[in-house]
Coordinates of C-alpha atoms in Angstrom, one line a residue:
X1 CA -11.9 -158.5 -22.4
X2 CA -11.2 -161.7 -20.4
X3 CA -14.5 -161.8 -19.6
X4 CA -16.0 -161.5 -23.2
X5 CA -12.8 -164.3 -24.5
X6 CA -14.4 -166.7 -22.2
X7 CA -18.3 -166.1 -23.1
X8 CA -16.9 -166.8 -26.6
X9 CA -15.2 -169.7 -25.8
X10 CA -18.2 -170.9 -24.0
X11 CA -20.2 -170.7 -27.0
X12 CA -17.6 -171.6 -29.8
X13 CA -16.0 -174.6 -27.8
X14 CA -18.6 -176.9 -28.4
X15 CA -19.1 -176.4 -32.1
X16 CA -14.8 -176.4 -33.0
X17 CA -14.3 -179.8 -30.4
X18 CA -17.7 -181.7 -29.9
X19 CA -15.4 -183.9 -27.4
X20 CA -14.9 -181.9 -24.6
X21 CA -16.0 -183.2 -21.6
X22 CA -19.1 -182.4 -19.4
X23 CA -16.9 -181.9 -16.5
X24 CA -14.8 -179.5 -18.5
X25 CA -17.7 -177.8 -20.0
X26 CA -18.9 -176.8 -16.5
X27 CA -15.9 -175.7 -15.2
X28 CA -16.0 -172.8 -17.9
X29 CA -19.4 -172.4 -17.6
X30 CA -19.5 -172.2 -13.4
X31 CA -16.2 -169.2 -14.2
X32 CA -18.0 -167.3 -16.5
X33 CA -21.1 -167.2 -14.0
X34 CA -18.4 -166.3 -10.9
X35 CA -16.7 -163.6 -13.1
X36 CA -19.7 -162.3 -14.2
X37 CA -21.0 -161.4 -10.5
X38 CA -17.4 -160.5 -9.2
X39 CA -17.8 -157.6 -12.3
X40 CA -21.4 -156.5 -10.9
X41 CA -20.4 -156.1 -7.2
X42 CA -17.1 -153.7 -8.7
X43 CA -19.5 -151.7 -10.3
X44 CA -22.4 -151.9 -7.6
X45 CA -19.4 -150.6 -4.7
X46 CA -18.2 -148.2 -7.2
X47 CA -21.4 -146.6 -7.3
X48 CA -22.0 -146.8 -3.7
X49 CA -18.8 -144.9 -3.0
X50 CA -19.3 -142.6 -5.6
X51 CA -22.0 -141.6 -4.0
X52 CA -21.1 -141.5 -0.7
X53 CA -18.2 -138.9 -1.9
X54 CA -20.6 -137.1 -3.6
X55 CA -22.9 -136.7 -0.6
X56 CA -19.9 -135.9 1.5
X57 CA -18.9 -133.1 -1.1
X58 CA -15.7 -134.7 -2.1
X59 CA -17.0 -134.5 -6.1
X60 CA -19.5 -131.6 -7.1
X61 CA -22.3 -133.2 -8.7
X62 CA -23.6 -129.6 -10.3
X63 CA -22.4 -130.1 -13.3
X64 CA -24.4 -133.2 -14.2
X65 CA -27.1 -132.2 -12.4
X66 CA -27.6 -127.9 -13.1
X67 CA -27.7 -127.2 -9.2
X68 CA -26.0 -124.7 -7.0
X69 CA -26.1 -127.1 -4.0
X70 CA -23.6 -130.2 -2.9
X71 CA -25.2 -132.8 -1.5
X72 CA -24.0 -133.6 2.3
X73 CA -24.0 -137.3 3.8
X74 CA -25.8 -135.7 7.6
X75 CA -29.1 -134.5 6.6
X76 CA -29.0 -132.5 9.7
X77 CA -26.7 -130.1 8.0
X78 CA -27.7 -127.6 6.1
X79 CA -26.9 -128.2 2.4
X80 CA -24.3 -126.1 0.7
X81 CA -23.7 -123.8 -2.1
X82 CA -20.6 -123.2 -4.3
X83 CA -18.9 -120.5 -2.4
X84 CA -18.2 -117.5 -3.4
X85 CA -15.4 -115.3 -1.2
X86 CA -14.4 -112.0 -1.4
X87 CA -11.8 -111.6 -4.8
X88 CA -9.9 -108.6 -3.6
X89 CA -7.3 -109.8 -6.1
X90 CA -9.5 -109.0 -8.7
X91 CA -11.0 -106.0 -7.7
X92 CA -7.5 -104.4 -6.8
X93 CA -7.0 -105.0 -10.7
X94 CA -10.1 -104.1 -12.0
X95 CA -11.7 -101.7 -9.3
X96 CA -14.9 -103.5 -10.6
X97 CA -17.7 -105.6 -9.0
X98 CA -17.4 -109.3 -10.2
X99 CA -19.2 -111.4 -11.8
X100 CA -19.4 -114.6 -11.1
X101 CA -21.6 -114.9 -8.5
X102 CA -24.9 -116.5 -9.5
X103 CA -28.0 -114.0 -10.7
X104 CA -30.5 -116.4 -9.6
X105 CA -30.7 -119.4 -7.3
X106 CA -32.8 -122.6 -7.0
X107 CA -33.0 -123.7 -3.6
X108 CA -32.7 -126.8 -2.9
X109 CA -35.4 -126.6 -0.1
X110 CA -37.6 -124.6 -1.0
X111 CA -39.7 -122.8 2.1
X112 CA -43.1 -122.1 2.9
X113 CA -43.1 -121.0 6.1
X114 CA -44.8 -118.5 7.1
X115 CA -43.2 -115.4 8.8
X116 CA -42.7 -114.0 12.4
X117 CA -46.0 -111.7 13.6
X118 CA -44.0 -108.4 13.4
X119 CA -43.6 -108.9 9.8
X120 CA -46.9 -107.2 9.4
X121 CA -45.7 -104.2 10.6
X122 CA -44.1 -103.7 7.2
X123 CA -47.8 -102.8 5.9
X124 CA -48.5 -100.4 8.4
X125 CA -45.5 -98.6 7.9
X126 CA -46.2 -98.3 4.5
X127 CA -49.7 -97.8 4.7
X128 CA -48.8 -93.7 4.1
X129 CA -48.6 -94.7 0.0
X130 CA -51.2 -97.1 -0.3
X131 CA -53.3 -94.5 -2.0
X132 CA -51.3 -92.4 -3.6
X133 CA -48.4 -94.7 -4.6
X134 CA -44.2 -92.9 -4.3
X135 CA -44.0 -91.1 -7.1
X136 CA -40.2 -89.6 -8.4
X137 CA -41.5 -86.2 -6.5
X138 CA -41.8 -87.7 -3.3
X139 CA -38.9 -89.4 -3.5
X140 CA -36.9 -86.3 -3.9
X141 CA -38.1 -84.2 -1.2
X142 CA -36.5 -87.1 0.9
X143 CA -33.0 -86.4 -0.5
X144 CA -32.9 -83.4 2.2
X145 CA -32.8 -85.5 4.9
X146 CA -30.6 -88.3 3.6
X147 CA -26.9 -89.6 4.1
X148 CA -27.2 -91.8 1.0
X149 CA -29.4 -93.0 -2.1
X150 CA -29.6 -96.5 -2.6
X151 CA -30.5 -98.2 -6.3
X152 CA -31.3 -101.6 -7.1
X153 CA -31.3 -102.1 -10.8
X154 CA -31.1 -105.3 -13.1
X155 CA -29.8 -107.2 -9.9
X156 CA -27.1 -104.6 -9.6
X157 CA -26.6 -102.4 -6.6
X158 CA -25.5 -98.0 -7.2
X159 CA -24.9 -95.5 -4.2
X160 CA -25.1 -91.8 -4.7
X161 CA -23.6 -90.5 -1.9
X162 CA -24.6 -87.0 -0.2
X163 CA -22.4 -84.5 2.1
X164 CA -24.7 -85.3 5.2
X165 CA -22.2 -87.0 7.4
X166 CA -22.8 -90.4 8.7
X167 CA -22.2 -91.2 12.2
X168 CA -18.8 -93.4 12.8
X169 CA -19.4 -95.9 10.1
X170 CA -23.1 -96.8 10.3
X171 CA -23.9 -95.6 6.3
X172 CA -20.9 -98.4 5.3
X173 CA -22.1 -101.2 7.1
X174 CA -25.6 -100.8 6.0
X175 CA -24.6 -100.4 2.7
X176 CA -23.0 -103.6 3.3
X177 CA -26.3 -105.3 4.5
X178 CA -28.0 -104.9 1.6
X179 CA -25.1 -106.1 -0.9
X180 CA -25.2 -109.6 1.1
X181 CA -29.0 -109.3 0.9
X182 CA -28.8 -109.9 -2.3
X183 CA -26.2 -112.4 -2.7
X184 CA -28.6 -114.1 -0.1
X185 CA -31.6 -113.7 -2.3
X186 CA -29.6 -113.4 -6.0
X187 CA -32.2 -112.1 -8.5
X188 CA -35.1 -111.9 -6.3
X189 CA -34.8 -108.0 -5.2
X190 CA -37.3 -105.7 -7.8
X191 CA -35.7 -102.4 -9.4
X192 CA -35.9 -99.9 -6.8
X193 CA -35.0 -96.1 -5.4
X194 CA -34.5 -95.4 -1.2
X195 CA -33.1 -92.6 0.6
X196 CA -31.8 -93.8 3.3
X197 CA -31.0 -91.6 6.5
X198 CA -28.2 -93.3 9.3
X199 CA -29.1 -90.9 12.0
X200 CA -30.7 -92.0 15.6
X201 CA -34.2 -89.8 15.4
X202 CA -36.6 -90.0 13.0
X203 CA -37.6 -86.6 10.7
X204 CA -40.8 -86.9 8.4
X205 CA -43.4 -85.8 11.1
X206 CA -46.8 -87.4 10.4
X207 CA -48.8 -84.0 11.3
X208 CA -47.4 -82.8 8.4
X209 CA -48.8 -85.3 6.2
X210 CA -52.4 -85.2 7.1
X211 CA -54.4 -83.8 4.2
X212 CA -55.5 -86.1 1.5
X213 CA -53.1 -87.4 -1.3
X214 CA -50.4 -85.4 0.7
X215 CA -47.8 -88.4 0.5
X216 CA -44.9 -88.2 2.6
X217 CA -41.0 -88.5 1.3
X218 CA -40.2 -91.9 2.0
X219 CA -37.4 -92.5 4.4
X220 CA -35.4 -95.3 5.5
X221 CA -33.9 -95.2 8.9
X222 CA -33.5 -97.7 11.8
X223 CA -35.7 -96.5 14.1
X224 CA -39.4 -94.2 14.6
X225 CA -42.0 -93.3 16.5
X226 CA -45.6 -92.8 16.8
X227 CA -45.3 -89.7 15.7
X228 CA -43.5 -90.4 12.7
X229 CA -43.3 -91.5 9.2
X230 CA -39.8 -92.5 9.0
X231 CA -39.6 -96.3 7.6
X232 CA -38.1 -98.6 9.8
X233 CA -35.1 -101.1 8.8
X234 CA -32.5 -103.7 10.5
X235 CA -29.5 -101.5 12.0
X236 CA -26.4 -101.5 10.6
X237 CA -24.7 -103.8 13.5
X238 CA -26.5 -106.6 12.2
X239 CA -23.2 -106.9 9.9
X240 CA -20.9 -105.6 12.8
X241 CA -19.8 -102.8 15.0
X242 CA -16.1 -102.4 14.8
X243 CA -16.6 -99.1 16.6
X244 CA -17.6 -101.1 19.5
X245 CA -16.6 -103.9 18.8
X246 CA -19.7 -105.9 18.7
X247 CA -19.6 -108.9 15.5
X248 CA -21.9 -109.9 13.1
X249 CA -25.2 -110.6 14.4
X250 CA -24.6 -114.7 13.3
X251 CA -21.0 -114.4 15.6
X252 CA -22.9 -112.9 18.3
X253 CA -25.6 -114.8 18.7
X254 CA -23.5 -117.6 18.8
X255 CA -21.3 -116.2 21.6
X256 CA -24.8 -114.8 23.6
X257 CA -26.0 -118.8 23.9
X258 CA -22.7 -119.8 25.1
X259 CA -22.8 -117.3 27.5
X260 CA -26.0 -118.6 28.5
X261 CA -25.3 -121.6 29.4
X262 CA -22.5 -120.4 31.9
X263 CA -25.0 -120.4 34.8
X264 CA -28.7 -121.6 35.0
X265 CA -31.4 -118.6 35.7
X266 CA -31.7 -119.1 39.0
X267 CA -28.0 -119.2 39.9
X268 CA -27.6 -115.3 38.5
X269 CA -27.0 -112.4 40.8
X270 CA -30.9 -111.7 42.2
X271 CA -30.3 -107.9 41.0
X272 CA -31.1 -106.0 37.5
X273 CA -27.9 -105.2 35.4
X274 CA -27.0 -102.1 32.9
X275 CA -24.2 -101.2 31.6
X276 CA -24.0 -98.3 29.4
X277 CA -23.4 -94.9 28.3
X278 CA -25.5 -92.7 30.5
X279 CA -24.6 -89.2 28.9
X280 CA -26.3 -89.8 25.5
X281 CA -29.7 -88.9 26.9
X282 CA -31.5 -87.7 30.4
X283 CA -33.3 -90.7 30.7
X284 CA -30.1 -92.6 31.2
X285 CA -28.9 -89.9 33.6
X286 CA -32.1 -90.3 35.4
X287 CA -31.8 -94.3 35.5
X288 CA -28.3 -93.9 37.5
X289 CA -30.0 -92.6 40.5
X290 CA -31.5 -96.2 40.8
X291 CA -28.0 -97.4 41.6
X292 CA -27.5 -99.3 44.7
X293 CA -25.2 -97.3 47.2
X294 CA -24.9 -97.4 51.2
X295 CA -27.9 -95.5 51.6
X296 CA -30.1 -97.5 49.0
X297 CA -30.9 -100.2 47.3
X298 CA -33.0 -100.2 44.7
X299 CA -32.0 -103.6 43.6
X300 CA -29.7 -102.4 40.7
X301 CA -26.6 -102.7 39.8
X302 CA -25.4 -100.4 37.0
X303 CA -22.2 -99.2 35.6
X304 CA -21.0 -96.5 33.2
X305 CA -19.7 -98.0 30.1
X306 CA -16.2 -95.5 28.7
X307 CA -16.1 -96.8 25.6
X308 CA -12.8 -95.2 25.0
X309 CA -11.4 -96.4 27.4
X310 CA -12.3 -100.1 26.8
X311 CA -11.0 -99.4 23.6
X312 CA -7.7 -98.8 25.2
X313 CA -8.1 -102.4 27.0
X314 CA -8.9 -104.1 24.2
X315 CA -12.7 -104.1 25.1
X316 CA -11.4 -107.2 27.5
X317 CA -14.7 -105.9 30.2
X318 CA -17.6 -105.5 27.5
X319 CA -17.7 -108.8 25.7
X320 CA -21.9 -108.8 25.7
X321 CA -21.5 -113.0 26.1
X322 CA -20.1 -112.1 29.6
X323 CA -23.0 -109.8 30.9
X324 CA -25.3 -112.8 30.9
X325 CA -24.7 -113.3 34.8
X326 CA -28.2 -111.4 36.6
X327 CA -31.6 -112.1 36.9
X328 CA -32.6 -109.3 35.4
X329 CA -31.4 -106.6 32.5
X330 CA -32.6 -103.1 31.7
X331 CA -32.9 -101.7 28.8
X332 CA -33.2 -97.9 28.1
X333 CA -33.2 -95.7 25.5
X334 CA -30.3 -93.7 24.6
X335 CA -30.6 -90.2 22.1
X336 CA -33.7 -92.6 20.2
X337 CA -33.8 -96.5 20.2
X338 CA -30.8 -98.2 21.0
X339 CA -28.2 -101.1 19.4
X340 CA -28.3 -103.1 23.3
X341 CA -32.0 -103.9 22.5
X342 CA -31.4 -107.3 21.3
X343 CA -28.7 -108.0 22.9
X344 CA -30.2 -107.1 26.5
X345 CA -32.7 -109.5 25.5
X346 CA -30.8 -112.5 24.2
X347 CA -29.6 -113.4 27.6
X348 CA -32.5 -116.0 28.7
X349 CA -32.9 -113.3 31.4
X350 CA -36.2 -110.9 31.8
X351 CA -35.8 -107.3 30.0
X352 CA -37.3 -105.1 32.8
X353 CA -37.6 -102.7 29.6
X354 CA -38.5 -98.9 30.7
X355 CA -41.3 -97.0 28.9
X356 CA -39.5 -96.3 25.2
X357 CA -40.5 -93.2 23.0
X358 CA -39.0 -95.3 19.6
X359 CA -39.1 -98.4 18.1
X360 CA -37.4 -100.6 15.5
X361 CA -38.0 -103.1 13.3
X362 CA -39.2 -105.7 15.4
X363 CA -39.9 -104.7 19.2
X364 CA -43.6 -104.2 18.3
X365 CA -43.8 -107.7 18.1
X366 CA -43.3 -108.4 21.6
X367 CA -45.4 -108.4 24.2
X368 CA -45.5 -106.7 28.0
X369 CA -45.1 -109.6 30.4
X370 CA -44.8 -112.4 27.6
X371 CA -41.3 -111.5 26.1
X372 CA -40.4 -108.4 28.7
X373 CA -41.3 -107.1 32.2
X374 CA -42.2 -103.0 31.7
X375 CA -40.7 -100.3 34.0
X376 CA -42.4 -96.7 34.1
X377 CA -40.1 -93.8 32.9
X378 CA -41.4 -91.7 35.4
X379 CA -40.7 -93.6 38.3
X380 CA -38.3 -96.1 36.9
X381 CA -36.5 -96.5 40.7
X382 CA -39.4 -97.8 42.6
X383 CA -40.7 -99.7 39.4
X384 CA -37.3 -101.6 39.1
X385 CA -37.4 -102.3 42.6
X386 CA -41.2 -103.7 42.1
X387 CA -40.0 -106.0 39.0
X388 CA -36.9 -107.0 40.7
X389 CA -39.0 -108.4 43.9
X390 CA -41.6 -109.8 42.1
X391 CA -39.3 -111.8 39.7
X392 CA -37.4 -113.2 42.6
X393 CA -40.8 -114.3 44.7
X394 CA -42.1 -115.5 41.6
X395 CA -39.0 -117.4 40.0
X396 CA -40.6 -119.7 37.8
X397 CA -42.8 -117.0 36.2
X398 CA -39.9 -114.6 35.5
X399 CA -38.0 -117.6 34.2
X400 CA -40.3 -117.8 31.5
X401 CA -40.6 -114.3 30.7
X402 CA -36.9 -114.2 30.1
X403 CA -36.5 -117.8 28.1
X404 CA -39.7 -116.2 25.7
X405 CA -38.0 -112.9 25.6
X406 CA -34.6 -114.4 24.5
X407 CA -36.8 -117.3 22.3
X408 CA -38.0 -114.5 20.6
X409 CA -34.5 -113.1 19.4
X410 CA -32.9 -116.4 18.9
X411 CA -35.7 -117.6 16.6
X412 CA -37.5 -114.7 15.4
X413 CA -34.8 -112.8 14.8
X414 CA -32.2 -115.1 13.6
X415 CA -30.1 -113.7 10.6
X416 CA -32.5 -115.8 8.1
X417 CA -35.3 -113.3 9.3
X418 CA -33.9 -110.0 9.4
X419 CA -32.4 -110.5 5.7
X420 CA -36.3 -112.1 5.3
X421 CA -37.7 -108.5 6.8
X422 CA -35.4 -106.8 4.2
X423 CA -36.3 -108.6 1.3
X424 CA -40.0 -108.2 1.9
X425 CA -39.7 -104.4 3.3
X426 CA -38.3 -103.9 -0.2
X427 CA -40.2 -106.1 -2.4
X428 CA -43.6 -104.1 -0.7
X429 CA -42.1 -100.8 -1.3
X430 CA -41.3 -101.1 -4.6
X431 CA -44.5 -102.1 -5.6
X432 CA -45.4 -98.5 -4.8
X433 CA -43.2 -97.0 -7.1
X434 CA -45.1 -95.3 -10.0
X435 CA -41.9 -94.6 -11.6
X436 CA -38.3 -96.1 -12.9
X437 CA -35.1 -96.8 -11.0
X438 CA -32.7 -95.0 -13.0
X439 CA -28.8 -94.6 -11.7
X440 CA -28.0 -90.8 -11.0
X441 CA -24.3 -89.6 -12.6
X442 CA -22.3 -89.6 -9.6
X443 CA -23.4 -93.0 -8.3
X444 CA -21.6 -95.9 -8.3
X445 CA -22.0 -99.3 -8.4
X446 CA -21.1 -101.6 -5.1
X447 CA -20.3 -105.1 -3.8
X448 CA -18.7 -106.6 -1.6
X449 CA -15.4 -106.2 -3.0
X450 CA -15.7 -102.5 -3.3
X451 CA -16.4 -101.9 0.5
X452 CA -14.4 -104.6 1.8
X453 CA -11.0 -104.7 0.1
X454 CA -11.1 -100.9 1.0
X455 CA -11.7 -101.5 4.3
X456 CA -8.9 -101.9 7.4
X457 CA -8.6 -103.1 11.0
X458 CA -11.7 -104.8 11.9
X459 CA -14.3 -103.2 9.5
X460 CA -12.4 -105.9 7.1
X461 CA -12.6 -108.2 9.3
X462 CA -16.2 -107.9 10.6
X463 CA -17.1 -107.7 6.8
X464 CA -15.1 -111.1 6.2
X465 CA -17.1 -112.7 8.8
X466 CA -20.7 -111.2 7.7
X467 CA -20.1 -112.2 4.3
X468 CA -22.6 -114.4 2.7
X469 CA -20.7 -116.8 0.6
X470 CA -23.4 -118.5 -1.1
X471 CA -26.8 -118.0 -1.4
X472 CA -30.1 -119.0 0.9
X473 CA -30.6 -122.8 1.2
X474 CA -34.5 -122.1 1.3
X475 CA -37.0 -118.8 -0.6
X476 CA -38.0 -116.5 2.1
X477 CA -40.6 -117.0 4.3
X478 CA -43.9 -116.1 3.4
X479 CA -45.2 -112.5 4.1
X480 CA -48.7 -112.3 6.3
X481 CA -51.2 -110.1 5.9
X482 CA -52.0 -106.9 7.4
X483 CA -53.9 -106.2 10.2
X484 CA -57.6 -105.3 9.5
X485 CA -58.9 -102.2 11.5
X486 CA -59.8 -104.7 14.7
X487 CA -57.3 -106.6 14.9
X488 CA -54.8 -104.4 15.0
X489 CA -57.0 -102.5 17.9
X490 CA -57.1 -105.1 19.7
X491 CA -53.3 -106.2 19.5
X492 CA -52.4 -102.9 20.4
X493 CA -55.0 -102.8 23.7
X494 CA -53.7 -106.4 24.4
X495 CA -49.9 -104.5 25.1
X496 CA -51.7 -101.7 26.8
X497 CA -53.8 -103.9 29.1
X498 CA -50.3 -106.4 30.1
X499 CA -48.7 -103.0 30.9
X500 CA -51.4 -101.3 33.0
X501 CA -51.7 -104.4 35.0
X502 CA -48.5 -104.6 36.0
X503 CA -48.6 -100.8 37.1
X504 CA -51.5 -102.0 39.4
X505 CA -49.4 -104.6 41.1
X506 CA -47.0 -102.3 41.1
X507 CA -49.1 -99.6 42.9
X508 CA -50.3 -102.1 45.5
X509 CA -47.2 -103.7 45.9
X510 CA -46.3 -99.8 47.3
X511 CA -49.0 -98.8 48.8
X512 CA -49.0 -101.9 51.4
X513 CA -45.5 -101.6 51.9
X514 CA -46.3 -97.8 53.2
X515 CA -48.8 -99.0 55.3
X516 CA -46.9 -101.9 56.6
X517 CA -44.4 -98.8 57.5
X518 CA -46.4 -96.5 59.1
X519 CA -48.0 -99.2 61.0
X520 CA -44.5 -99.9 62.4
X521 CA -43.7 -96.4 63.3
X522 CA -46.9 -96.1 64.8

């Protein structure tokens, strides 16, 4: 107002008194010009501020603008999204789902990246229904072998749970995997029906399912074989195993690379490290006579893991961020596939990985003497011993083996991926439905809430921890092709060839040690 008063006055004054001075008039003139400029730098700083809160996420911009996402002042972090955390005050009231968590989502930077190579497994293991699409009878025959059916309809999620028994809490968890898949992707996941089956070994046999348009019941477990139809999907530890007591696959990974950098490669034990449960299977019984006593060395060093008993101790001598201290791991199967898999290999150390019968969701991606160092099953003793001296005559080598085998789970598998590998797994399969999602009568709808603020002890809190709070900063990566008829010969000779090469070293590596023995002796 003082402003305006004095513009007026500038331009009345000389009209109302034509005797005012030219010093005078100046004066007023020179003020109005000062005040003026005094007014635009307020308003420039204001703006400058107000923006700076804004991209510090002091005031949420989304209502002025329509977006999810705050704006942060270090590009370098990722931006955020209104969060959304769990409402167990609400659900306790209501025993329903809530709903106002966002049904879509614009990110801010949008991705197109393309995804890892063991994406493209996803087409082969749906390659069974390419012809003949999953029909509603197909579907159905699968309900025999499953702990749980799983709907995704109108971006709701239903369960219709079945009297198979899951083991420990492996059906809850992955039930909880796919509720933050789609807070991760809101809106993006189609209508669809699984059967989903929480076992260790896979059931639909492929000989069974060799005549023409004779489509196999599509089933959802975490691990097959060759042998095997059995669709393949990210473990239910990804979100925790409070059995165990193994976090969230974010947590973990987190811990592993801290664990890491403890000790440098080189500074490790020189020996291969297990540490499990070897009465699960007779392969792991087998791999304990490769221990290192007073009458042999074999180079290993392996202990039997009593999960009860650390359970007792407060599982104070199986953090997996403290068994990041050898040159070498080993991984072995347990009753099928096992959970250690990417753990073993997240340790920057090579995976001296013996001769598996199953495979999950991504180890078909890796590569024999690229990402891991293989060990025969039926001679794993002298072959650990092999891997064990080459790796420590040929240091720089086995370095790398381990840094791409642990690159490889760090990147490739990150937590953006695996929910990435869900969301396409899905998206594929329902494209092969040649019928309607509809929800069964006993099914029932679930969130996070509903699993969560049931849950006690440390299932609550690993499901705390593993929730997604706000959805994906970026769309998911983009889905590559399949594998034409030679390529994926030839991918699959390439892993053959890496492996029967290293059995050659291996056999010569033995065979002149005998000589170099019987030469001694004679």
């Amino acid at each position: 107002m003082k402003e305006r008063n004095e513009k007026l006055m500038i331009n009345v004054l000389p009209q109302k008194n034509a005797v005012v001075g030219a010093a005078r008039w100046k004066y007023l003139k020179k003020r109005s010009t000062a005040t003026t400029f005094v007014t635009a730098l307020l308003i420039f700083l204001f703006v400058v501020i107000a923006s700076a809160l804004s991209f510090a996420g002091w005031i949420d911009l989304t209502k002025y603008s329509g977006h999810f996402y705050r704006k942060l002042v270090n590009s370098s972090i990722r931006p955020q999204v209104l969060e959304y955390p769990l409402d167990c005050d609400a659900w306790n009231k209501t025993n329903t789902c809530p709903r106002n968590y966002p049904t879509s989502y614009r990110p801010l930077n949008p991705s197109n990246s393309t995804c890892p190579e063991y994406f493209r497994w996803i087409h082969e293991d749906l390659r069974h229904w390419q012809k003949t699409g999953i029909t509603r009878e197909m579907l159905e025959k699968a309900k025999t072998h499953a702990h749980f059916r799983l709907i995704i309809l109108d971006r709701k999620i239903y369960v219709e749970r079945y009297p198979k028994k899951s083991i420990e809490t492996r059906h809850l968890f992955t039930m909880y995997g796919i509720v933050q898949l789609l807070r991760w992707y809101p809106g993006k996941l189609p209508n669809l029906e699984i059967m989903f089956n929480t076992d260790d070994r896979p059931v639909i046999a492929a000989k069974d399912f060799q005549q023409p348009n004779s489509g196999p019941p599509p089933l959802f477990r975490y691990c097959s074989d060759w042998e095997s139809l059995d669709i393949v999907f990210p473990d239910w530890s990804y979100w925790g195993w409070g059995e165990t007591n193994i976090r969230p696959w974010r947590s973990m990974m987190k811990k592993i690379k801290e664990g890491n950098k403890r000790s440098s490669w080189k500074e490790r034990i020189p020996f291969a490290y297990w540490r499990g449960n070897p009465n699960v299977s007779p392969v792991r019984k087998d791999l304990m006579k490769c221990n290192v006593t007073h009458n042999q060395n074999w180079d290993t060093l392996l202990y039997i893991q009593d999960w009860t008993d650390q359970s007792k101790k407060g599982y104070k001598e199986s953090n997996i961020e403290d068994q990041c201290t050898h040159r070498f791991k080993i991984y072995v199967e347990g009753w099928a596939w096992s959970v250690s898999e990417k753990y073993i290999f997240a340790c920057d150390s090579p995976t001296l990985y013996i001769t598996p019968q199953y495979y999950d969701f991504f180890m078909r991606g890796m590569i024999p003497q690229q990402h891991y160092w293989p060990i025969r099953d039926t001679d794993k003793c002298r072959s650990l011993k092999f891997a064990v001296q080459w790796g420590n005559n040929h240091t720089d080598m086995a370095q790398a083996i381990g840094k791409a085998g642990s690159d490889f789970i760090h990147e490739d598998m990150k937590m953006e991926h695996v929910f990435d590998y869900m969301y396409h797994l899905l998206n594929e399969y329902a494209k092969l439905q040649k019928f309607n999602p509809v929800v069964p009568p006993n099914a029932i709808e679930i969130c996070s809430e509903s699993l969560a603020c049931l849950s006690n002890g440390i299932w609550r809190k690993f499901m705390e921890e593993a929730l997604e709070k706000s959805p994906s900063n970026t769309e998911p990566c983009t889905l590559p092709p399949p594998y034409n008829p030679q390529q994926l010969k030839a991918f699959v000779e390439k892993k053959a060839n890496a492996t029967k090469q290293v059995e050659e070293m291996e056999d010569e590596y033995w065979s002149s040690l005998n000589k170099s023995t019987s030469l001694a002796f004679s």
